[in-house]
XYZ file of C-alpha atoms in Angstrom:
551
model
C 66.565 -48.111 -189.300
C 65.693 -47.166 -185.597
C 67.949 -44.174 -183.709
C 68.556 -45.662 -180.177
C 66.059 -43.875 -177.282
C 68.872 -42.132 -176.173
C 70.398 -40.585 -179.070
C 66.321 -39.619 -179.638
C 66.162 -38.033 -176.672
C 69.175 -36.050 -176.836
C 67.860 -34.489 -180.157
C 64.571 -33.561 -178.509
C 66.688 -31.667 -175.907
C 68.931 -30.059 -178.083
C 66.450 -29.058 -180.654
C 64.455 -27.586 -177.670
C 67.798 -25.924 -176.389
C 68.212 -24.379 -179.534
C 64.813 -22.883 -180.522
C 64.554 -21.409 -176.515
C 67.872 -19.419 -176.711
C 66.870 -17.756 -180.549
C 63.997 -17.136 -179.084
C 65.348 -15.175 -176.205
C 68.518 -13.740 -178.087
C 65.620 -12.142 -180.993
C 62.883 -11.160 -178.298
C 64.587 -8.037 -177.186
C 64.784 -6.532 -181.029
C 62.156 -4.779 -181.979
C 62.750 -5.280 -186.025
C 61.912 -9.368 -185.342
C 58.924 -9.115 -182.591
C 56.751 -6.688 -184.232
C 52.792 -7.469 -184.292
C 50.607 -5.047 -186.414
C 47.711 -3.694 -183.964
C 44.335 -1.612 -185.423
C 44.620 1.882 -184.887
C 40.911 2.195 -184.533
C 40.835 0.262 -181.169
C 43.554 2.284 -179.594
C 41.952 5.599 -177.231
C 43.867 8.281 -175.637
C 42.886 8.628 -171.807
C 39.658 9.895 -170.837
C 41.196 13.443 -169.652
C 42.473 13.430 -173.073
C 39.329 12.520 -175.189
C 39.201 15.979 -176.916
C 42.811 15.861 -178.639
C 43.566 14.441 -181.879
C 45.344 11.073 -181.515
C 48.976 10.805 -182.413
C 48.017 7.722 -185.157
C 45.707 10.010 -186.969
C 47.458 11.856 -189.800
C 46.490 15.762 -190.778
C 44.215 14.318 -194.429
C 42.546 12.244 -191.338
C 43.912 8.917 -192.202
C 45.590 6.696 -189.926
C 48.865 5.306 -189.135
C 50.309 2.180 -189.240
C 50.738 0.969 -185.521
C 52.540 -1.999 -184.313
C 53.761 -3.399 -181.023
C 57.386 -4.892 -179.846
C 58.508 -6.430 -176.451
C 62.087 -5.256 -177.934
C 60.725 -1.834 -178.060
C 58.981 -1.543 -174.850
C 61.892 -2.786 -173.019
C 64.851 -0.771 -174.673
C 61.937 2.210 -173.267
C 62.205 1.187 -170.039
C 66.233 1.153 -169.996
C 65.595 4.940 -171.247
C 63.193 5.851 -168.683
C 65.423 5.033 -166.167
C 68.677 7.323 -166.766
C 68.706 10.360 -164.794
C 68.806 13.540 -166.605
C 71.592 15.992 -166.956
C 71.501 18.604 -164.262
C 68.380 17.185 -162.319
C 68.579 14.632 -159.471
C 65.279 12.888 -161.432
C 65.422 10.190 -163.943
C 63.753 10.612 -167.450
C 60.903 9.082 -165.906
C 60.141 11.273 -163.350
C 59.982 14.275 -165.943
C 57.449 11.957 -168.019
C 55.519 12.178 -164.616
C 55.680 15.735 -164.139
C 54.139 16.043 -167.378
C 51.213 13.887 -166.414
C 50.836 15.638 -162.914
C 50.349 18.881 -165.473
C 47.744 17.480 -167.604
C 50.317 16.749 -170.278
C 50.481 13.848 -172.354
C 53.724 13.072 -173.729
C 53.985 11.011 -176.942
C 58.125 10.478 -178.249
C 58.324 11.604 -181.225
C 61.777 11.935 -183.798
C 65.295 10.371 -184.355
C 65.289 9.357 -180.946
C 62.429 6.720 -182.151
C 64.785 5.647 -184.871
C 67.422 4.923 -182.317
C 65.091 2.967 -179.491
C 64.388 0.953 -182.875
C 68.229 -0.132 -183.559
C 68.859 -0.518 -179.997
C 71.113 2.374 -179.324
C 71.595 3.813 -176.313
C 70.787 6.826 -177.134
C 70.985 9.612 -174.353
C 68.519 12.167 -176.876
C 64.739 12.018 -175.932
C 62.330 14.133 -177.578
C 58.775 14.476 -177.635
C 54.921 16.547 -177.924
C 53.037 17.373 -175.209
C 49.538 18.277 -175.203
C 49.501 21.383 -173.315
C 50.824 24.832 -173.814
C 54.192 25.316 -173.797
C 54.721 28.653 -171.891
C 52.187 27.441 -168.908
C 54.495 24.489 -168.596
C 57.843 26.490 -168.991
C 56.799 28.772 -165.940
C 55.768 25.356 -163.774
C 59.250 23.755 -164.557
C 61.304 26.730 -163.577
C 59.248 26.706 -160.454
C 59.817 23.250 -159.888
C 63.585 22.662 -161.425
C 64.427 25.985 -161.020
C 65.950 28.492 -164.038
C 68.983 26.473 -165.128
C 67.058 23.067 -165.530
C 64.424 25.268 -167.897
C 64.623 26.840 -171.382
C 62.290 27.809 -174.000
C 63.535 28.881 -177.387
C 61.560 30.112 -180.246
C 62.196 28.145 -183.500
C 61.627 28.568 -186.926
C 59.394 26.666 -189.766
C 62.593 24.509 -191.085
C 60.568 21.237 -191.660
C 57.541 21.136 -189.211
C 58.949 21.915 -186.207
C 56.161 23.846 -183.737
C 56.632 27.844 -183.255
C 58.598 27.297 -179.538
C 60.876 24.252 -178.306
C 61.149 23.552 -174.322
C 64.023 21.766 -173.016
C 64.530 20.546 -169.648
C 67.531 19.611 -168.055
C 71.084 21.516 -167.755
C 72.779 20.398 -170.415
C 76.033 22.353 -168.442
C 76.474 19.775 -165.686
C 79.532 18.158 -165.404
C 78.532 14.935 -163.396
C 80.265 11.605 -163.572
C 81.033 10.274 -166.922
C 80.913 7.065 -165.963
C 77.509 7.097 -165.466
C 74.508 7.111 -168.525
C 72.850 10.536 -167.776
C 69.756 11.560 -170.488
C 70.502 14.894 -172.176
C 67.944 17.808 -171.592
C 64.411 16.274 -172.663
C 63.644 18.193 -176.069
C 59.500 19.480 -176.244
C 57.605 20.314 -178.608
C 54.151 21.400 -179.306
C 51.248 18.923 -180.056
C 50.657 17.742 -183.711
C 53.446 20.195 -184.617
C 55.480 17.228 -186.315
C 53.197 14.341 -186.637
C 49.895 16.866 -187.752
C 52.593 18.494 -190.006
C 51.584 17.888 -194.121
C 54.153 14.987 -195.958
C 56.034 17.854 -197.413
C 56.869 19.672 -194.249
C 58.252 16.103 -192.766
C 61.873 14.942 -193.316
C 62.596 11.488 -193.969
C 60.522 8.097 -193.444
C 63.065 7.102 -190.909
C 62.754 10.272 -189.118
C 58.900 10.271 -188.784
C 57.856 7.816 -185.701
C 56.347 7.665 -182.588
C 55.523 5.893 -179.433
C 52.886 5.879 -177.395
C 52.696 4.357 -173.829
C 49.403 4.047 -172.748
C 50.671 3.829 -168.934
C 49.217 0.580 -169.212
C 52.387 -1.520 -169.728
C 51.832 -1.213 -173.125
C 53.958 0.684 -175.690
C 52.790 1.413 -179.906
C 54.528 2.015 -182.117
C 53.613 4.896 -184.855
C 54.377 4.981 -188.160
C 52.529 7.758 -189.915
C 53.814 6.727 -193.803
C 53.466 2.960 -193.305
C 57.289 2.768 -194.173
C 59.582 4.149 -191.546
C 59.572 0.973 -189.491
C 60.695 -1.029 -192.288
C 62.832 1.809 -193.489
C 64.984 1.967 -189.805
C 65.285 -1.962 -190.305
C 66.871 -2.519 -193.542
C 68.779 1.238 -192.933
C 67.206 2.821 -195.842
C 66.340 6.826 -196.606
C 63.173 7.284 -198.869
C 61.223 11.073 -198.671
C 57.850 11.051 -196.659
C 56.000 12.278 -200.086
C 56.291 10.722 -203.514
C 56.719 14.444 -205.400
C 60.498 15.460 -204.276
C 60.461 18.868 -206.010
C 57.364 19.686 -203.428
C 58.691 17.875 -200.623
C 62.605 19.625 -201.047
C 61.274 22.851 -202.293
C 63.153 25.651 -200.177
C 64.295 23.673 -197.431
C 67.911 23.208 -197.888
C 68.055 22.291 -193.966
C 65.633 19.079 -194.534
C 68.288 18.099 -197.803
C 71.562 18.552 -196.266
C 69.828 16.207 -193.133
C 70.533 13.392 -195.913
C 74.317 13.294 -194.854
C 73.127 13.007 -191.357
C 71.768 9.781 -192.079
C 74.387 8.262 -194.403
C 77.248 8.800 -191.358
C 74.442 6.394 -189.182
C 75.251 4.028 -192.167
C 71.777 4.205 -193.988
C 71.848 4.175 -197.781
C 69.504 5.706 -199.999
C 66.358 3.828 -200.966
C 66.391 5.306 -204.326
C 69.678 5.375 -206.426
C 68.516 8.870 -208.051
C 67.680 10.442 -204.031
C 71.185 11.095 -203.923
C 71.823 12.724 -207.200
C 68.578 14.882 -206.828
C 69.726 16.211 -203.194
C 72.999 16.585 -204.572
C 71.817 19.180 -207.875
C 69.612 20.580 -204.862
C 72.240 21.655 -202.571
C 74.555 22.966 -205.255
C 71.643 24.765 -206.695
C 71.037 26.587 -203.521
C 72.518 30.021 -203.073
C 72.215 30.744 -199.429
C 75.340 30.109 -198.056
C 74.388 30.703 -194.157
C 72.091 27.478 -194.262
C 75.104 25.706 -195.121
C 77.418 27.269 -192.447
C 74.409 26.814 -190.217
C 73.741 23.004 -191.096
C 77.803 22.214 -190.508
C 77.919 23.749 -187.223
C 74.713 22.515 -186.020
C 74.993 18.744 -187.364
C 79.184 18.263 -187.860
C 80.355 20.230 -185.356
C 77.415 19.639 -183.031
C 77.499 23.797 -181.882
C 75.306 26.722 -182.374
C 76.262 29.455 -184.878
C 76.445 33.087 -184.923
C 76.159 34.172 -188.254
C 75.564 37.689 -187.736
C 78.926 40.144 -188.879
C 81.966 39.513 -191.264
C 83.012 36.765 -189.597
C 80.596 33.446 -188.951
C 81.393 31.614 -186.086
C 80.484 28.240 -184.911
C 80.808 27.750 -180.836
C 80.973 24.352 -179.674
C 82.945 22.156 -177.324
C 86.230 20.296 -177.983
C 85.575 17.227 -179.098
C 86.372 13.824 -178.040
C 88.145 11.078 -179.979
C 84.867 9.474 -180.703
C 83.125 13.039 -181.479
C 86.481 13.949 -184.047
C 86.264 10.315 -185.536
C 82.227 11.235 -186.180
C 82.911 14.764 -187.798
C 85.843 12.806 -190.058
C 83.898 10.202 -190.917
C 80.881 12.736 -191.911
C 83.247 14.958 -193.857
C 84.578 12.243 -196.263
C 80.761 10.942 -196.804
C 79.708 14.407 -197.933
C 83.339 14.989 -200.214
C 83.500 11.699 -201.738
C 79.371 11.217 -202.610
C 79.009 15.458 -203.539
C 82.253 15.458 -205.329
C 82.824 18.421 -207.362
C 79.479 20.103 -205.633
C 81.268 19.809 -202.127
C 83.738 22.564 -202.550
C 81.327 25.147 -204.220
C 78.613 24.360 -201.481
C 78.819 22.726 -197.984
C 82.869 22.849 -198.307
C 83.642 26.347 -199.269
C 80.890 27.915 -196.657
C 82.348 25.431 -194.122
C 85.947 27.214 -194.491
C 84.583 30.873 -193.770
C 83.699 29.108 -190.647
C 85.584 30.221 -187.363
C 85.079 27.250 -184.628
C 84.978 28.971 -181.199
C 85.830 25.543 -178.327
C 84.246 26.779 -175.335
C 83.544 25.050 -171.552
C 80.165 23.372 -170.924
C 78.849 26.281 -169.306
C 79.885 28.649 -171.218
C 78.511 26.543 -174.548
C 75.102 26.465 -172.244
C 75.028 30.504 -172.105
C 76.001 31.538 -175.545
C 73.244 29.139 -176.739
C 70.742 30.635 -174.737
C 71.947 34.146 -176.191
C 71.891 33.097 -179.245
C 68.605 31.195 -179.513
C 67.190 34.161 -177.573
C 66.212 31.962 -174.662
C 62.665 33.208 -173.502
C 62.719 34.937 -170.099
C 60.351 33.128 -167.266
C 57.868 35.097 -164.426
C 59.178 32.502 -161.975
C 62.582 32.881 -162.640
C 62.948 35.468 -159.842
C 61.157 32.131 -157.429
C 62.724 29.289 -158.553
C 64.498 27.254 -155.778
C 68.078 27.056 -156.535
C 69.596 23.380 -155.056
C 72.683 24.297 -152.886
C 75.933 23.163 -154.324
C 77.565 19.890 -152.861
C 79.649 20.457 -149.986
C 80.706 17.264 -149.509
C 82.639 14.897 -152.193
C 79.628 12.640 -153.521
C 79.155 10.321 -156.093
C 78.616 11.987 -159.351
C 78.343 15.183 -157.719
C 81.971 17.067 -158.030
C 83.210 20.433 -155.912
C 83.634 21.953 -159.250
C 80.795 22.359 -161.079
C 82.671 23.754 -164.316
C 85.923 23.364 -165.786
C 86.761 26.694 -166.042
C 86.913 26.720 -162.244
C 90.160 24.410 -161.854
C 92.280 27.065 -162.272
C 90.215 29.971 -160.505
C 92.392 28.408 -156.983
C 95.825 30.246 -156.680
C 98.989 28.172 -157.446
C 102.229 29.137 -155.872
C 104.585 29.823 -157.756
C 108.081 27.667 -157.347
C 110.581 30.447 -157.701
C 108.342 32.896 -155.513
C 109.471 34.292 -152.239
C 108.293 32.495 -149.453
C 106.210 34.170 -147.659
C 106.862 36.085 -144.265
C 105.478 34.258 -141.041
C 103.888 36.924 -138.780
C 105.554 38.654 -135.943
C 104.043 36.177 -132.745
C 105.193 33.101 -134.982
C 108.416 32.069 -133.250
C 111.452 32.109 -135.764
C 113.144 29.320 -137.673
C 115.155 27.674 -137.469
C 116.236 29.090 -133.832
C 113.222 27.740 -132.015
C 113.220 24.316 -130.717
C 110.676 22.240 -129.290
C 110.164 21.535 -125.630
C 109.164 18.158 -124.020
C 105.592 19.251 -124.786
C 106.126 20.175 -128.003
C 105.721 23.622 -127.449
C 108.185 26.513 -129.152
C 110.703 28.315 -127.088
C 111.990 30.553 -128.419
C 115.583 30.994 -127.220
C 117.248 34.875 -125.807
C 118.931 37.249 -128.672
C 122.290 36.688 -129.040
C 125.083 39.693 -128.487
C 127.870 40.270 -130.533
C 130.708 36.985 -130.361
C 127.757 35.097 -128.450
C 127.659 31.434 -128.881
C 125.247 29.201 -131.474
C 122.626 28.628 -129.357
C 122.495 24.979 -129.650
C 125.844 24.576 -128.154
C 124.715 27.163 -124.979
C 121.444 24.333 -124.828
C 123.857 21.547 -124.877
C 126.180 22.810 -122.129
C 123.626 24.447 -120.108
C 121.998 21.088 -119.412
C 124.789 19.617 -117.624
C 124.384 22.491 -114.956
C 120.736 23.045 -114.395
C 118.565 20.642 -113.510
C 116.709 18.656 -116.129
C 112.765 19.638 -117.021
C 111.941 15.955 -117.840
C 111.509 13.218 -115.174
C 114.970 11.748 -114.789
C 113.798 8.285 -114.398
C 111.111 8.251 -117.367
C 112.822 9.838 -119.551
C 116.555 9.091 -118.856
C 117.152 7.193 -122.061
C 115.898 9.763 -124.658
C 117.520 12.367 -122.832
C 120.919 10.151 -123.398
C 120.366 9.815 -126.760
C 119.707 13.408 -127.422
C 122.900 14.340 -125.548
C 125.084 11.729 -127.617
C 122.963 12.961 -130.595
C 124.131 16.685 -129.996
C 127.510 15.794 -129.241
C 128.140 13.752 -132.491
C 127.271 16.952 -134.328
C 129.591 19.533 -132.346
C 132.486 17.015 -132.829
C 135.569 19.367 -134.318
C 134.617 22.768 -132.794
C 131.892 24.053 -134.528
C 128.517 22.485 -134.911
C 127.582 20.924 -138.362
C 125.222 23.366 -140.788
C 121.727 22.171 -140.698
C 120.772 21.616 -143.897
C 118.472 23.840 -145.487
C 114.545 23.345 -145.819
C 113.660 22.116 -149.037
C 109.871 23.829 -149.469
C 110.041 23.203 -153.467
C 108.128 19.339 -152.595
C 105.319 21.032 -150.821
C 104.224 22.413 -154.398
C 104.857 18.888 -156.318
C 101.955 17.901 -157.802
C 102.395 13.596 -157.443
C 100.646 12.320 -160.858
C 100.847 9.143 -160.632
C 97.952 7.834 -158.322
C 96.012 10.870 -158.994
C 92.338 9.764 -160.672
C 91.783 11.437 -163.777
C 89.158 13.946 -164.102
C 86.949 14.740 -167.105
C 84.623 17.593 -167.887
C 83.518 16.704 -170.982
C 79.761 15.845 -172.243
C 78.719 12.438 -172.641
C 78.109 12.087 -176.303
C 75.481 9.425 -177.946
C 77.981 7.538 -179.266
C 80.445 7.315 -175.761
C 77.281 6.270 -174.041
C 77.904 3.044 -176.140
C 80.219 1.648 -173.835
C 78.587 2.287 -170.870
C 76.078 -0.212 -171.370
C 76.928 -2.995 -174.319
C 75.012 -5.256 -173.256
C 72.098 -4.303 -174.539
C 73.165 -3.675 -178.191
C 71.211 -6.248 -180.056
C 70.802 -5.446 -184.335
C 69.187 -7.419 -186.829
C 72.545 -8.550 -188.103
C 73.577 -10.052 -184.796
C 70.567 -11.996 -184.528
C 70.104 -13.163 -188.213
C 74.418 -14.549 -187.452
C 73.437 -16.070 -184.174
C 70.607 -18.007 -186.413
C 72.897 -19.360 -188.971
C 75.148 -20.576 -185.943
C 72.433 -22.364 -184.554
C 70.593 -23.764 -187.974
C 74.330 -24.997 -188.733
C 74.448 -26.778 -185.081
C 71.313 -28.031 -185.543
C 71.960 -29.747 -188.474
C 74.841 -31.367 -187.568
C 72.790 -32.865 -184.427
C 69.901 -34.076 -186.633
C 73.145 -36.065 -188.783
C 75.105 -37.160 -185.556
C 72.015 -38.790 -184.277
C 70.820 -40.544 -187.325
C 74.292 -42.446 -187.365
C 74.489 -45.536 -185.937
């Protein structure tokens, strides 16, 4: 049995309708475009020859490296958002690097993220040169509040100092995708770190742009690529008593995962982190690890009373500490409230403005103190209303203006002001201010009135005969019955009234990750989404192949 040509035909088009748009709808996910590429052939640039590659691991084998169209494009979107507090886009920072002789390889969670296709606002990173030469360049070049350099502590492989750049204190537009400060760190301080000193599969990656066009990825266990796929936590070594031995920090990071909606790899992972954490007697890492990774703050643990300072959060950022607190109760259980729960309730939470969140951080972390912060150029404030750049830079400033108070006194004119409501306006619409009156004198508005009907009238009789009529007939309707009629009195309460209702409303709040979400939808695309959009069309296909077979 023969199809007709034309039913033939319109399978061949739909067939090739069907393959093109899966193509297209998977090409911009980097879990379905991946193409395994040999470390060996890939070089660092010349001026770089003499540093150990990213790809090679510290017992000198190599990673598993891979390349994705999804991954080099959901790069590009990041490398174009402007970051916080600088007029230059993520970008331009990358190239500031470069013009330093630094090489900057992305390095972190933020990897994870660019993997899912969130749009992620966090970038971190290594660099190849030293990190105080570089911190005194970028205060000399983005000044002192677009700088900081913090020393850190061994709590999983991070390097001995951390640079950020960017003022994470700028209250721009929200509707707008701004990059938070750019997080440095030294070179080969994570991915030249032993197994046991890194965190989780997931959270060990890298990218390297070549500046070529072409982006690699770098995966230095051979698992975390698959791992961020399929949402899965698995340890970077196979011994967990070595790998979790005395950092509780690295552990409790676990729970960090699991509110990203990962599960465990390993059905006994969980139990083992969970005897780990209860085990643990050090209460401040707990207090330290809910303020810095629920609350999203920084903590001050020193005196009787720790405190946690952070901002006010959103609805989104209050859904994400919920959501993170019943994960940790329900899956610790009993361990919750004799570990993370009870050192959690000592807590004090301290909301504070952006700014003011900026400078107790840099107190706190004992921000490190630049030569050129003396001759860093300091941008002049806007003067003029621009887009994304407000008069007030800082919340705390709204109500630094004075507000009068509605059952005040009003306030006394001064003496050369003429006085109300006495003085009337002349044809030019300047005061005059009428003579004193003696005791028994007349209002003066009835000695106006009947004085112009003897002296000669100011205004040009013939231009102006018809509003002088209708003032008279005005004046007289309002002396009718003897005395004149009481003016009323002048309501001043309105010229406080704050009108709400077409007033735009104004936000000084920071952009979270999740937030950022609806800024730009569009390019959310997950492995779930595609793998539905291909049963859709395998279904539709079928049913063409069937419709076209029938006579």
């Amino acid at each position: 049995m023969r199809m007709p040509r034309r039913r033939t035909n319109l399978l061949i088009l739909i067939i090739t309708f069907l393959i093109f748009t899966d193509t297209v709808s998977t090409s911009s996910d980097p879990c379905l475009d991946s193409q395994i590429e040999d470390p060996s052939q890939l070089h660092l640039p010349s001026q770089y020859a003499n540093l150990t590659p990213p790809w090679q691991r510290a017992d000198g084998k190599l990673a598993k490296v891979s390349r994705s169209e999804g991954l080099t494009y959901h790069w590009s979107w990041m490398k174009s958002l402007q970051v916080k507090g600088l007029s230059k886009t993520v970008e331009d920072i990358i190239g500031f690097l470069t013009d330093n002789q630094c090489i900057f390889v992305p390095v972190g969670p933020f990897v994870r993220s660019v993997i899912l296709g969130k749009k992620t606002v966090y970038v971190s990173g290594e660099v190849s040169c030293q990190l105080h030469q570089l911190y005194d360049k970028c205060v000399l070049k983005f000044g002192a509040a677009g700088c900081s350099l913090y020393p850190l502590e061994d709590d999983g492989g991070w390097g001995a100092y951390r640079m950020e750049i960017g003022d994470a204190s700028s209250n721009r537009s929200t509707f707008t995708a701004r990059a938070e400060p750019i997080v440095i760190y030294e070179w080969r301080s994570v991915l030249g770190a032993p197994l046991d000193k890194w965190r989780f599969t997931v959270d060990t990656l890298a990218m390297f742009d070549d500046g070529a066009g072409d982006l690699f990825l770098i995966d230095p266990t051979g698992n975390g690529y698959l791992d961020v796929c399929e949402k899965k936590i698995a340890p970077t070594a196979e011994n967990w008593d070595k790998w979790g031995k005395n950092q509780q920090m690295k552990l409790m990071g676990f729970y960090d995962l699991r509110s990203d909606g990962f599960a465990p790899k390993n059905e006994t992972l969980q139990k083992f982190i969970n005897v780990k954490i209860k085990s643990s007697s050090d209460k401040r890492v707990a207090q330290q690890f809910y303020c810095e990774h629920v609350l999203k703050g920084v903590s001050n643990l020193e005196g009787t009373t720790p405190v946690c300072h952070t901002m006010y959060p959103e609805k989104e950022a209050a859904r994400k500490i919920g959501q993170m607190r019943t994960i940790m109760i329900d899956e610790m259980g009993t361990s919750w409230n004799s570990s993370i729960g009870k050192a959690a309730d000592d807590l004090e939470a301290v909301f504070c403005t952006a700014r003011q969140y900026v400078q107790i951080r840099s107190r706190l972390l004992h921000r490190v103190p630049s030569s050129n912060d003396e001759k860093a150029a300091v941008e002049d404030p806007p003067k003029l209303i621009q887009n994304g750049k407000p008069m007030i830079n800082d919340s705390a400033q709204v109500h630094a203006r004075p507000i009068l108070n509605m059952a005040a006194k009003l306030p006394e004119l001064p003496v050369e002001y003429p006085s109300v409501p006495r003085a009337q306006p002349n044809e030019k619409l300047e005061f005059v201010e009428p003579p004193e009156l003696g005791a028994g004198a007349q209002d003066p508005r009835a000695i106006e009135i009947l004085g112009s009907r003897d002296h000669p009238d100011p205004w040009d009789e013939v231009e102006h005969q018809e509003d002088r009529e209708a003032q008279e007939d005005q004046e007289t309707k309002r002396t009718l019955g003897g005395a004149p009629a009481e003016e009323e009195a002048a309501d001043f309460s309105h010229h406080n009234a704050v009108q709400t209702n077409n007033l735009p409303v104004m936000r000084f709040d920071k952009v979270e990750e999740e937030e950022v979400e609806q800024i730009s939808s569009a390019m959310e695309m997950s492995t779930e989404n595609a793998a539905s959009n291909w049963n859709i069309y395998g279904f539709l296909m079928i049913f063409c192949v069937f419709y076209c077979l029938l006579d």
